[in-house]
Tab-separated table of C-alpha atoms (C1' of nucleotides) in Angstrom:
chain	number	residue	atom	x	y	z
A	1	MET	CA	45.808	-5.180	-14.877
A	2	LEU	CA	47.866	-6.814	-12.021
A	3	ASP	CA	50.634	-9.688	-12.861
A	4	PRO	CA	48.524	-12.925	-12.021
A	5	LYS	CA	51.710	-14.547	-10.579
A	6	PHE	CA	51.773	-11.462	-7.930
A	7	VAL	CA	47.880	-11.739	-7.428
A	8	ARG	CA	48.065	-15.577	-6.782
A	9	GLU	CA	51.128	-15.139	-4.391
A	10	ASN	CA	50.325	-11.867	-2.732
A	11	TYR	CA	46.265	-12.513	-1.715
A	12	ASP	CA	46.696	-10.539	1.672
A	13	TYR	CA	48.592	-7.699	0.381
A	14	ILE	CA	45.327	-6.998	-2.343
A	15	GLU	CA	42.815	-7.530	0.064
A	16	LYS	CA	44.564	-5.158	2.431
A	17	MET	CA	45.355	-2.539	-0.830
A	18	LEU	CA	41.282	-2.965	-1.200
A	19	LYS	CA	40.853	-2.080	2.274
A	20	LEU	CA	42.896	1.167	2.185
A	21	ARG	CA	41.365	2.201	-1.323
A	22	LYS	CA	37.982	2.036	0.715
A	23	MET	CA	36.828	-1.013	-2.082
A	24	GLU	CA	36.372	-4.030	-0.519
A	25	GLY	CA	33.502	-4.771	-2.310
A	26	ALA	CA	35.096	-3.769	-5.568
A	27	CYS	CA	36.290	-7.447	-5.980
A	28	ASP	CA	35.619	-10.890	-4.788
A	29	ILE	CA	39.412	-12.844	-3.900
A	30	ASN	CA	38.282	-15.349	-2.729
A	31	GLU	CA	36.136	-16.473	-5.695
A	32	LEU	CA	39.251	-15.284	-7.704
A	33	LYS	CA	41.308	-17.729	-5.857
A	34	THR	CA	38.739	-20.164	-6.746
A	35	LEU	CA	38.342	-19.201	-10.507
A	36	ASP	CA	42.194	-19.106	-10.858
A	37	ASP	CA	42.720	-22.873	-9.657
A	38	LYS	CA	39.839	-24.184	-11.670
A	39	ARG	CA	41.158	-22.652	-14.849
A	40	ARG	CA	44.436	-23.552	-14.229
A	41	ASP	CA	42.902	-27.549	-13.624
A	42	LEU	CA	41.279	-27.285	-16.455
A	43	SER	CA	43.466	-25.612	-19.245
A	44	SER	CA	46.561	-28.347	-17.959
A	45	GLU	CA	43.837	-30.999	-18.848
A	46	MET	CA	43.415	-29.081	-22.120
A	47	ASN	CA	46.711	-29.329	-22.808
A	48	SER	CA	47.613	-32.879	-22.567
A	49	LEU	CA	44.376	-33.722	-24.356
A	50	ARG	CA	45.586	-31.153	-27.563
A	51	GLU	CA	48.793	-32.918	-27.317
A	52	GLU	CA	47.234	-36.051	-27.653
A	53	ARG	CA	45.123	-34.998	-30.604
A	54	ASN	CA	48.277	-33.705	-32.507
A	55	SER	CA	50.236	-36.544	-31.920
A	56	VAL	CA	47.587	-38.905	-32.997
A	57	SER	CA	46.759	-36.539	-36.441
A	58	LYS	CA	50.130	-36.577	-37.399
A	59	SER	CA	50.385	-40.710	-37.188
A	60	ILE	CA	46.897	-40.430	-39.645
A	61	GLY	CA	48.893	-38.565	-41.552
A	62	ILE	CA	51.982	-40.510	-41.537
A	63	ARG	CA	49.222	-43.778	-42.301
A	64	LYS	CA	47.867	-42.099	-44.768
A	65	GLN	CA	50.916	-41.486	-46.600
A	66	LYS	CA	51.896	-45.059	-47.097
A	67	GLY	CA	48.087	-45.907	-47.769
A	68	GLU	CA	47.130	-47.816	-44.572
A	69	ALA	CA	44.089	-47.414	-42.864
A	70	CYS	CA	43.310	-45.289	-40.125
A	71	ASP	CA	39.776	-45.179	-39.354
A	72	ASP	CA	40.667	-46.327	-35.668
A	73	LEU	CA	42.767	-43.403	-34.769
A	74	MET	CA	40.285	-41.138	-36.512
A	75	GLU	CA	37.647	-42.415	-34.102
A	76	HIS	CA	39.831	-42.082	-31.262
A	77	VAL	CA	40.319	-38.410	-32.007
A	78	GLN	CA	36.786	-37.937	-32.351
A	79	THR	CA	36.492	-38.796	-28.589
A	80	ILE	CA	39.339	-36.470	-27.912
A	81	ASN	CA	37.664	-33.985	-29.421
A	82	ASP	CA	34.708	-34.630	-28.093
A	83	LYS	CA	36.308	-34.338	-24.518
A	84	ILE	CA	37.982	-31.057	-25.833
A	85	GLU	CA	34.471	-29.676	-26.510
A	86	ALA	CA	33.124	-30.329	-23.375
A	87	ILE	CA	35.800	-28.545	-21.195
A	88	THR	CA	36.212	-25.999	-23.619
A	89	ASP	CA	32.915	-23.924	-22.578
A	90	SER	CA	33.686	-24.383	-18.727
A	91	LEU	CA	37.230	-23.178	-19.780
A	92	ASN	CA	35.957	-19.740	-21.544
A	93	LYS	CA	33.833	-18.991	-18.543
A	94	TYR	CA	36.043	-19.506	-15.734
A	95	ASP	CA	38.822	-17.394	-18.003
A	96	THR	CA	36.505	-14.571	-18.737
A	97	ALA	CA	35.306	-14.352	-14.824
A	98	TYR	CA	38.930	-14.826	-13.677
A	99	ASN	CA	39.672	-11.698	-15.785
A	100	ASP	CA	36.715	-10.017	-15.268
A	101	ILE	CA	38.023	-9.829	-11.665
A	102	MET	CA	41.222	-9.600	-12.506
A	103	LEU	CA	40.842	-6.490	-14.519
A	104	SER	CA	38.804	-5.024	-11.883
A	105	ILE	CA	41.502	-4.955	-9.099
A	106	PRO	CA	42.983	-1.690	-8.989
A	107	ASN	CA	46.842	-0.974	-8.594
A	108	ARG	CA	49.199	-1.329	-5.840
A	109	LEU	CA	49.580	1.574	-3.768
A	110	HIS	CA	52.663	3.090	-2.886
A	111	GLU	CA	54.093	3.082	0.852
A	112	SER	CA	54.143	6.650	0.646
A	113	VAL	CA	50.569	7.122	0.170
A	114	PRO	CA	48.853	8.302	2.930
A	115	GLU	CA	46.205	6.019	4.304
A	116	GLY	CA	42.941	8.137	4.135
A	117	THR	CA	39.060	7.901	2.733
A	118	ASP	CA	38.488	10.923	1.083
A	119	GLU	CA	40.067	13.818	-0.001
A	120	SER	CA	40.332	15.187	3.136
A	121	PHE	CA	43.210	12.935	4.074
A	122	ASN	CA	45.017	13.993	1.162
A	123	LYS	CA	48.684	15.320	2.208
A	124	VAL	CA	50.063	18.722	1.042
A	125	VAL	CA	53.365	18.581	0.014
A	126	ARG	CA	54.248	22.018	-0.887
A	127	GLU	CA	53.119	25.089	-2.087
A	128	TRP	CA	54.385	27.720	-4.060
A	129	GLY	CA	53.671	31.193	-4.160
A	130	GLU	CA	51.114	32.871	-2.062
A	131	LYS	CA	47.561	33.966	-2.969
A	132	PRO	CA	47.415	37.286	-4.388
A	133	THR	CA	45.702	40.345	-2.176
A	134	PHE	CA	43.070	42.509	-3.916
A	135	ASP	CA	42.020	45.772	-2.320
A	136	PHE	CA	38.043	45.324	-4.347
A	137	GLU	CA	36.423	41.996	-4.463
A	138	PRO	CA	38.065	39.557	-7.056
A	139	LYS	CA	35.236	38.217	-9.163
A	140	PRO	CA	34.920	34.494	-10.363
A	141	HIS	CA	36.286	34.196	-14.403
A	142	TYR	CA	32.918	33.229	-15.294
A	143	ASP	CA	31.249	36.613	-14.371
A	144	LEU	CA	34.832	38.439	-15.723
A	145	GLY	CA	34.549	36.758	-18.816
A	146	THR	CA	30.944	37.399	-19.737
A	147	ASP	CA	31.282	41.031	-19.088
A	148	LEU	CA	34.532	41.302	-21.395
A	149	LYS	CA	32.436	39.284	-23.967
A	150	ILE	CA	34.972	36.862	-24.105
A	151	LEU	CA	33.593	33.866	-22.708
A	152	ASP	CA	29.982	33.158	-24.081
A	153	PHE	CA	28.317	30.580	-22.230
A	154	GLU	CA	24.729	31.496	-24.054
A	155	ARG	CA	25.930	30.510	-27.384
A	156	GLY	CA	27.657	28.010	-26.159
A	157	VAL	CA	24.414	26.291	-24.977
A	158	LYS	CA	22.612	26.985	-28.626
A	159	LEU	CA	25.624	25.581	-30.088
A	160	ALA	CA	25.911	22.465	-28.012
A	161	GLY	CA	23.724	22.115	-25.013
A	162	ALA	CA	24.510	22.877	-21.058
A	163	ARG	CA	28.241	22.707	-20.006
A	164	PHE	CA	29.616	23.992	-23.532
A	165	TYR	CA	30.928	27.369	-24.115
A	166	VAL	CA	32.460	29.901	-26.934
A	167	TYR	CA	35.632	31.896	-26.810
A	168	ARG	CA	35.915	35.065	-28.480
A	169	GLY	CA	38.503	37.281	-28.632
A	170	LEU	CA	41.000	37.734	-25.825
A	171	ALA	CA	40.136	34.424	-24.117
A	172	ALA	CA	40.199	32.352	-27.282
A	173	ARG	CA	44.282	34.052	-28.110
A	174	LEU	CA	44.808	33.273	-24.279
A	175	GLU	CA	44.082	29.726	-24.450
A	176	ARG	CA	46.187	29.183	-27.667
A	177	ALA	CA	48.885	31.178	-25.897
A	178	LEU	CA	48.794	29.101	-22.845
A	179	ILE	CA	48.844	25.802	-25.003
A	180	SER	CA	51.609	27.290	-26.696
A	181	LEU	CA	53.788	27.934	-23.578
A	182	MET	CA	52.950	24.480	-22.013
A	183	LEU	CA	54.253	23.010	-25.590
A	184	ASP	CA	57.109	25.056	-26.228
A	185	THR	CA	58.233	24.728	-22.175
A	186	HIS	CA	58.297	20.824	-22.271
A	187	THR	CA	59.577	20.755	-25.473
A	188	ASN	CA	62.315	22.977	-25.221
A	189	GLU	CA	62.876	22.550	-21.767
A	190	HIS	CA	61.939	19.305	-20.062
A	191	GLY	CA	62.805	16.839	-23.049
A	192	TYR	CA	59.420	15.706	-24.333
A	193	THR	CA	58.294	15.141	-27.853
A	194	GLU	CA	55.775	16.911	-29.152
A	195	VAL	CA	52.768	14.799	-30.637
A	196	PHE	CA	50.000	15.534	-32.088
A	197	ALA	CA	47.581	12.469	-32.624
A	198	PRO	CA	43.652	11.514	-32.973
A	199	PHE	CA	40.813	12.591	-31.148
A	200	LEU	CA	38.780	9.786	-31.522
A	201	VAL	CA	40.195	6.369	-31.118
A	202	ASN	CA	39.173	2.388	-31.087
A	203	ASP	CA	37.940	0.283	-28.473
A	204	GLU	CA	41.279	-1.034	-28.141
A	205	SER	CA	43.041	2.105	-27.464
A	206	MET	CA	40.519	2.928	-24.574
A	207	ILE	CA	40.644	-0.829	-23.153
A	208	GLY	CA	44.442	-0.027	-23.198
A	209	THR	CA	44.486	2.942	-20.869
A	210	GLY	CA	41.466	1.459	-18.791
A	211	GLN	CA	38.478	3.517	-19.950
A	212	TYR	CA	36.955	0.559	-20.949
A	213	PRO	CA	34.802	-1.426	-20.250
A	214	LYS	CA	34.231	-0.193	-16.782
A	215	PHE	CA	34.123	3.336	-17.087
A	216	LYS	CA	31.893	2.979	-20.523
A	217	ASP	CA	28.931	6.083	-19.290
A	218	GLU	CA	31.705	8.066	-18.680
A	219	TYR	CA	32.908	9.158	-22.430
A	220	TYR	CA	31.279	9.746	-25.575
A	221	ARG	CA	31.265	6.769	-27.865
A	222	LEU	CA	30.331	7.098	-31.861
A	223	ASP	CA	28.594	3.384	-32.128
A	224	ARG	CA	28.173	3.992	-35.653
A	225	ASP	CA	31.857	3.741	-36.254
A	226	ASN	CA	33.335	2.236	-33.107
A	227	LEU	CA	34.791	5.281	-32.478
A	228	SER	CA	35.434	7.182	-28.870
A	229	LEU	CA	35.902	10.661	-28.146
A	230	ILE	CA	38.945	11.099	-26.174
A	231	PRO	CA	38.593	12.372	-22.271
A	232	THR	CA	42.047	12.788	-22.254
A	233	ALA	CA	45.278	12.973	-24.577
A	234	GLU	CA	46.217	10.082	-22.021
A	235	VAL	CA	44.693	8.018	-24.235
A	236	THR	CA	46.182	8.435	-27.538
A	237	LEU	CA	50.111	9.221	-26.101
A	238	THR	CA	49.744	6.000	-23.744
A	239	ASN	CA	48.461	3.760	-27.155
A	240	LEU	CA	51.253	5.177	-28.928
A	241	TYR	CA	53.545	1.936	-28.194
A	242	ARG	CA	50.646	-0.013	-27.749
A	243	ASP	CA	51.717	-3.790	-28.462
A	244	GLU	CA	55.387	-2.736	-29.045
A	245	ILE	CA	58.503	-3.999	-28.132
A	246	LEU	CA	60.723	-0.928	-27.402
A	247	THR	CA	64.568	-0.535	-26.856
A	248	LYS	CA	65.198	-0.497	-23.549
A	249	GLU	CA	68.559	1.607	-23.968
A	250	ASP	CA	65.669	3.932	-25.247
A	251	LEU	CA	64.034	4.668	-22.639
A	252	PRO	CA	63.228	7.062	-20.737
A	253	LEU	CA	60.755	8.306	-23.871
A	254	TYR	CA	58.847	12.048	-23.009
A	255	VAL	CA	55.943	12.811	-25.305
A	256	ALA	CA	53.631	15.660	-24.589
A	257	GLY	CA	50.425	16.555	-26.767
A	258	GLN	CA	47.739	18.670	-26.773
A	259	SER	CA	44.197	17.645	-27.356
A	260	SER	CA	40.611	18.683	-26.801
A	261	CYS	CA	38.878	16.388	-24.326
A	262	PHE	CA	35.608	15.109	-24.121
A	263	ARG	CA	33.643	13.745	-20.954
A	264	ARG	CA	30.233	13.439	-20.250
A	265	GLU	CA	30.394	14.276	-16.521
A	266	ALA	CA	27.507	12.293	-16.090
A	267	GLY	CA	27.708	11.379	-12.375
A	268	SER	CA	28.320	15.199	-11.871
A	269	ALA	CA	25.241	16.678	-12.406
A	270	GLY	CA	24.563	20.158	-9.953
A	271	ARG	CA	28.301	20.094	-9.441
A	272	ASP	CA	30.561	23.128	-10.533
A	273	THR	CA	27.384	24.104	-13.197
A	274	ARG	CA	28.806	27.792	-14.394
A	275	GLY	CA	31.940	28.709	-15.828
A	276	LEU	CA	34.611	27.062	-17.482
A	277	ILE	CA	35.561	24.251	-14.410
A	278	ARG	CA	33.541	21.299	-15.452
A	279	VAL	CA	32.121	20.972	-19.149
A	280	HIS	CA	31.970	18.525	-21.654
A	281	GLN	CA	34.927	19.912	-23.818
A	282	PHE	CA	38.242	21.286	-22.902
A	283	GLN	CA	41.920	21.677	-23.808
A	284	LYS	CA	44.841	19.980	-22.184
A	285	VAL	CA	48.761	19.358	-22.884
A	286	GLU	CA	49.261	16.233	-21.521
A	287	MET	CA	52.902	14.524	-20.713
A	288	VAL	CA	53.427	11.085	-21.008
A	289	LYS	CA	56.707	9.025	-20.064
A	290	PHE	CA	57.562	5.578	-20.653
A	291	VAL	CA	60.351	4.556	-18.673
A	292	ASP	CA	62.495	1.610	-16.798
A	293	PRO	CA	60.848	0.314	-14.104
A	294	GLU	CA	64.034	1.160	-12.037
A	295	SER	CA	63.289	5.086	-12.373
A	296	SER	CA	59.553	5.134	-11.975
A	297	PHE	CA	59.249	7.144	-8.895
A	298	ASP	CA	62.334	9.643	-9.660
A	299	GLU	CA	60.578	10.186	-13.051
A	300	LEU	CA	57.199	10.942	-11.300
A	301	GLU	CA	58.741	13.789	-9.100
A	302	LYS	CA	60.410	15.085	-12.276
A	303	LEU	CA	56.868	14.820	-13.993
A	304	VAL	CA	55.033	16.402	-10.929
A	305	ALA	CA	58.424	19.537	-11.606
A	306	ASN	CA	57.451	19.830	-15.067
A	307	ALA	CA	53.648	20.699	-14.658
A	308	GLU	CA	54.903	22.771	-11.837
A	309	ALA	CA	57.074	24.809	-14.028
A	310	ILE	CA	53.792	26.204	-16.006
A	311	LEU	CA	52.186	27.747	-13.327
A	312	GLN	CA	55.229	28.777	-11.669
A	313	LYS	CA	55.847	30.711	-15.544
A	314	LEU	CA	52.534	32.132	-15.004
A	315	GLY	CA	52.710	33.184	-11.514
A	316	LEU	CA	49.762	31.079	-10.073
A	317	HIS	CA	50.212	30.455	-6.441
A	318	TYR	CA	49.259	26.740	-6.439
A	319	ARG	CA	49.789	23.697	-3.634
A	320	VAL	CA	50.760	20.054	-4.170
A	321	LEU	CA	48.633	17.279	-3.251
A	322	LEU	CA	49.825	13.909	-2.489
A	323	LEU	CA	46.452	12.105	-3.010
A	324	CYS	CA	45.580	9.688	0.185
A	325	SER	CA	44.549	5.791	-0.432
A	326	GLY	CA	41.003	6.465	-1.117
A	327	ASP	CA	41.247	9.246	-3.675
A	328	THR	CA	44.173	7.568	-5.504
A	329	SER	CA	42.427	6.437	-8.832
A	330	ALA	CA	42.584	2.602	-9.807
A	331	SER	CA	45.050	2.375	-12.221
A	332	SER	CA	47.535	4.548	-10.115
A	333	CYS	CA	49.944	3.360	-7.753
A	334	LYS	CA	50.644	7.234	-6.618
A	335	THR	CA	49.192	10.186	-7.674
A	336	TYR	CA	50.260	14.047	-7.501
A	337	ASP	CA	47.701	16.607	-8.007
A	338	LEU	CA	48.263	20.394	-8.359
A	339	GLU	CA	45.650	22.585	-7.306
A	340	VAL	CA	46.106	26.177	-8.572
A	341	TRP	CA	44.403	28.942	-6.346
A	342	MET	CA	41.204	31.052	-7.511
A	343	PRO	CA	40.449	34.054	-6.389
A	344	GLY	CA	37.440	34.493	-7.569
A	345	LEU	CA	35.963	31.247	-6.505
A	346	ASN	CA	37.853	31.676	-3.115
A	347	ARG	CA	39.186	27.941	-3.526
A	348	TYR	CA	41.652	25.787	-4.660
A	349	VAL	CA	40.975	23.917	-8.515
A	350	GLU	CA	42.793	21.038	-9.408
A	351	ILE	CA	44.710	21.994	-12.580
A	352	SER	CA	46.975	18.887	-13.029
A	353	SER	CA	47.070	15.004	-11.930
A	354	CYS	CA	50.493	13.375	-12.411
A	355	SER	CA	50.512	9.476	-11.769
A	356	ASN	CA	52.930	6.563	-11.858
A	357	PHE	CA	51.181	3.582	-13.427
A	358	LEU	CA	53.775	1.053	-12.906
A	359	ASP	CA	53.382	-2.062	-15.313
A	360	TYR	CA	49.345	-1.705	-14.761
A	361	GLN	CA	48.780	0.175	-18.327
A	362	ALA	CA	51.851	-1.385	-19.846
A	363	ARG	CA	50.408	-5.097	-19.013
A	364	ARG	CA	46.810	-3.944	-20.475
A	365	ALA	CA	48.418	-2.234	-23.643
A	366	MET	CA	51.173	-4.663	-23.987
A	367	ILE	CA	53.696	-1.936	-23.963
A	368	ARG	CA	57.085	-3.983	-23.119
A	369	CYS	CA	60.687	-2.950	-23.667
A	370	LYS	CA	63.967	-5.093	-24.299
A	371	SER	CA	67.417	-4.858	-23.707
A	372	LYS	CA	69.636	-4.037	-27.502
A	373	ASP	CA	71.821	-6.967	-26.174
A	374	GLY	CA	68.840	-9.745	-25.982
A	375	GLY	CA	67.166	-10.978	-22.832
A	376	LYS	CA	63.338	-11.032	-21.854
A	377	PRO	CA	60.990	-8.522	-22.830
A	378	GLU	CA	59.638	-6.714	-19.946
A	379	TYR	CA	56.563	-4.581	-19.285
A	380	LEU	CA	57.900	-0.997	-18.606
A	381	HIS	CA	56.230	1.560	-16.589
A	382	THR	CA	54.084	4.168	-17.885
A	383	LEU	CA	53.442	7.888	-16.193
A	384	ASN	CA	51.287	10.453	-17.252
A	385	GLY	CA	50.478	13.919	-15.933
A	386	SER	CA	48.421	17.048	-17.264
A	387	GLY	CA	51.017	19.994	-18.148
A	388	VAL	CA	48.293	21.596	-17.744
A	389	ALA	CA	44.809	21.731	-17.770
A	390	ALA	CA	44.441	24.810	-20.115
A	391	GLY	CA	40.557	25.624	-19.692
A	392	ARG	CA	41.394	25.725	-16.370
A	393	ALA	CA	44.918	27.523	-16.740
A	394	LEU	CA	42.891	30.455	-18.248
A	395	ALA	CA	40.362	30.759	-15.590
A	396	ALA	CA	43.174	31.159	-13.022
A	397	VAL	CA	45.000	33.454	-15.017
A	398	MET	CA	41.835	35.600	-15.169
A	399	GLU	CA	41.093	35.589	-11.889
A	400	ASN	CA	44.694	36.071	-10.726
A	401	TYR	CA	45.201	39.014	-13.306
A	402	GLN	CA	42.015	40.476	-12.893
A	403	HIS	CA	41.706	44.324	-12.121
A	404	GLU	CA	39.218	46.422	-10.214
A	405	ASP	CA	37.674	47.704	-13.478
A	406	GLY	CA	37.031	44.340	-14.753
A	407	SER	CA	39.808	43.657	-17.382
A	408	ILE	CA	42.497	41.242	-17.417
A	409	GLY	CA	46.213	41.781	-17.044
A	410	VAL	CA	48.240	39.338	-19.048
A	411	PRO	CA	51.121	37.181	-17.509
A	412	GLU	CA	54.681	38.080	-18.479
A	413	ALA	CA	55.112	34.946	-19.982
A	414	LEU	CA	52.596	35.161	-22.530
A	415	LYS	CA	53.399	38.518	-23.686
A	416	LYS	CA	55.272	37.020	-26.372
A	417	TYR	CA	52.206	34.668	-27.529
A	418	LEU	CA	50.043	37.700	-28.115
A	419	GLU	CA	52.261	40.143	-30.192
A	420	ARG	CA	49.937	40.992	-33.241
B	1	G	C1'	31.841	4.879	-52.161
B	2	G	C1'	33.155	0.968	-56.478
B	3	A	C1'	37.011	-2.092	-58.913
B	4	G	C1'	41.532	-5.123	-58.208
B	5	A	C1'	45.999	-6.907	-55.185
B	6	G	C1'	47.843	-8.346	-50.783
B	7	G	C1'	48.590	-8.665	-44.989
B	8	U	C1'	53.441	-15.039	-42.816
B	9	G	C1'	59.080	-14.060	-37.615
B	10	U	C1'	63.636	-7.655	-36.780
B	11	C	C1'	63.410	-7.163	-42.169
B	12	C	C1'	62.640	-9.363	-47.276
B	13	G	C1'	60.467	-13.549	-48.961
B	14	A	C1'	58.783	-18.990	-49.443
B	15	G	C1'	54.944	-22.343	-48.219
B	16	C	C1'	48.739	-22.416	-50.689
B	17	G	C1'	45.503	-29.677	-46.418
B	18	G	C1'	49.121	-33.835	-42.850
B	19	U	C1'	56.035	-34.773	-39.716
B	20	C	C1'	55.604	-26.669	-40.617
B	21	G	C1'	57.234	-22.316	-35.093
B	22	A	C1'	57.053	-22.419	-40.298
B	23	A	C1'	62.507	-23.031	-46.340
B	24	G	C1'	65.760	-19.238	-48.337
B	25	G	C1'	68.027	-14.710	-47.719
B	26	A	C1'	69.262	-10.142	-45.254
B	27	G	C1'	70.324	-8.262	-40.705
B	28	C	C1'	72.124	-9.305	-35.346
B	29	A	C1'	75.428	-12.171	-31.605
B	30	C	C1'	79.018	-15.458	-30.308
B	31	G	C1'	83.102	-18.395	-32.202
B	32	C	C1'	87.218	-19.468	-35.897
B	33	C	C1'	89.794	-17.305	-39.772
B	34	U	C1'	93.424	-11.895	-39.615
B	35	G	C1'	98.585	-7.829	-37.093
B	36	G	C1'	93.703	-5.370	-37.312
B	37	A	C1'	88.838	-5.488	-40.525
B	38	A	C1'	86.390	-6.971	-44.877
B	39	C	C1'	85.437	-11.402	-46.730
B	40	G	C1'	84.682	-16.729	-45.913
B	41	C	C1'	83.180	-21.047	-42.383
B	42	G	C1'	80.162	-22.349	-37.934
B	43	U	C1'	76.513	-21.798	-34.390
B	44	G	C1'	72.286	-19.237	-32.158
B	45	U	C1'	68.597	-15.558	-33.301
B	46	A	C1'	59.945	-15.111	-31.947
B	47	U	C1'	55.965	-14.369	-27.999
B	48	A	C1'	52.856	-15.873	-24.041
B	49	G	C1'	51.084	-20.271	-20.818
B	50	U	C1'	52.655	-24.293	-17.944
B	51	G	C1'	56.801	-27.385	-16.173
B	52	A	C1'	62.389	-27.967	-11.668
B	53	A	C1'	63.660	-29.660	-16.533
B	54	A	C1'	63.017	-31.957	-20.882
B	55	G	C1'	58.807	-31.262	-22.896
B	56	C	C1'	54.143	-29.612	-24.050
B	57	U	C1'	50.468	-25.830	-25.579
B	58	A	C1'	48.803	-21.312	-28.330
B	59	U	C1'	50.052	-17.496	-31.798
B	60	C	C1'	51.506	-17.234	-39.971
B	61	G	C1'	46.306	-9.468	-39.820
B	62	A	C1'	41.524	-10.248	-36.309
B	63	G	C1'	37.403	-13.468	-35.024
B	64	G	C1'	34.168	-17.899	-36.795
B	65	G	C1'	33.202	-22.174	-39.484
B	66	U	C1'	34.990	-26.691	-42.643
B	67	U	C1'	38.376	-31.395	-41.560
B	68	C	C1'	41.256	-36.419	-37.719
B	69	G	C1'	44.441	-32.360	-39.020
B	70	A	C1'	44.644	-25.326	-41.080
B	71	A	C1'	49.645	-20.436	-42.501
B	72	U	C1'	47.318	-23.400	-46.108
B	73	C	C1'	39.689	-24.345	-47.613
B	74	C	C1'	34.748	-21.233	-46.553
B	75	C	C1'	32.672	-16.691	-44.213
B	76	U	C1'	32.679	-11.825	-41.903
B	77	C	C1'	35.473	-8.112	-39.938
B	78	C	C1'	39.959	-4.871	-39.643
B	79	C	C1'	44.522	-2.847	-42.353
B	80	U	C1'	47.503	-1.515	-46.613
B	81	C	C1'	48.960	-1.005	-51.930
B	82	U	C1'	47.032	0.458	-57.377
B	83	C	C1'	42.621	2.405	-59.975
B	84	C	C1'	38.076	5.482	-60.384
B	85	G	C1'	34.994	8.581	-57.429
B	86	C	C1'	34.399	12.309	-53.980
B	87	C	C1'	36.702	15.909	-51.148
B	88	A	C1'	39.198	20.246	-46.725
RNA sequence: GGAGAGGUGUCCGAGCGGUCGAAGGAGCACGCCUGGAACGCGUGUAUAGUGAAAGCUAUCGAGGGUUCGAAUCCCUCCCUCUCCGCCA
């Protein structure tokens, strides 16, 4: 959510930003203005009515103590209460409508974000390594894995349905090794604290990071228990400090954790139906930062570098994209995607997404910081990035390290995790 | 799952229908005292909204109700603790 004051003073900017994101229709700014005025009028009226009621009630107390009659005052309060009741409903209505629009307004965009309507306008900011060359036709990971009997899609379907899979032997061990490499790197070399958190969360958490209420169809929810399966550890790691005021001097705080991630993939029927690229459950290491607002854009660059370090250790060619305005997610101010080269699929595949949310999530989740020396609490800035998606990393390793005979090699960095 | 106890400010803890945003203490900050410190003394010490400010409003786990008035009474839910049951 944006700062209501900022919105009130910058309607023009909001309109412009919506256009850049090609979301003009998403929220009615004129309506917002009207609602804001009405609710402010009503709430100040409410405020003075309550003031009056409180003071009259107080005098009733005083009179009663003295044993004096106070029917006239009680009658007076009754008329005030009638007035309050009369405006409560419409105030609530305006408040709700106002909040609905406020919640649907996407984050501000950073000035460096390129303008564009879709992914073709994303800007390649750098590449690392080169596409490997093969003197045979490289196979996609699902063929390699099926032939080696280490990826079992048929049994995944038997157990749970389409877009589920089973790892067996080397695939299972490789993914575990990948996760270990990632967590070790982030904790030992990048200053993150490892965190292991629940995979099921309550609605407050899903709201805090913005999954609910807007995108409910995309996630699994256990209605009987009012819990949802997390689509990413961003939810738990960011909500760690929901409703808390952190000490400003302790910032920045870096946390990293692995989790399984559960996604319904509701809108993507027919896309990436084969293999590990688009599945209902995958594992991922996530990095989350809580930082001083001053430094969040520097922290974003470091965050991307942390994700890149994993791909570099694995010797995987990738490119870094700065997402254009139309492709940047609603809650993000600026996003970099890492795309890894998959020779078997003959294309780049997104393996990490690193975003600066400014105070957008912090405001929703009420995560603030305050200096030791006192002063006002302020919303801090949150960032997150995949570091990186383990299932896709496994697929990338398989495709990039494949041999002509269908076997696959192991990147140097993973060998110590695979020793028996 | 059953029985009981409880959730109050940074923390401990009082309040159980009226002038309570909330006694008292601890902690912290500032000042005095001191060569310096401890002790002692004094002052201050939640968040949000609104307002130029004084102030006003809301918040005592969450939501609803009773009442002229609720931290205090009633209902629902959540959480914590103790005992029992179950269990990787």
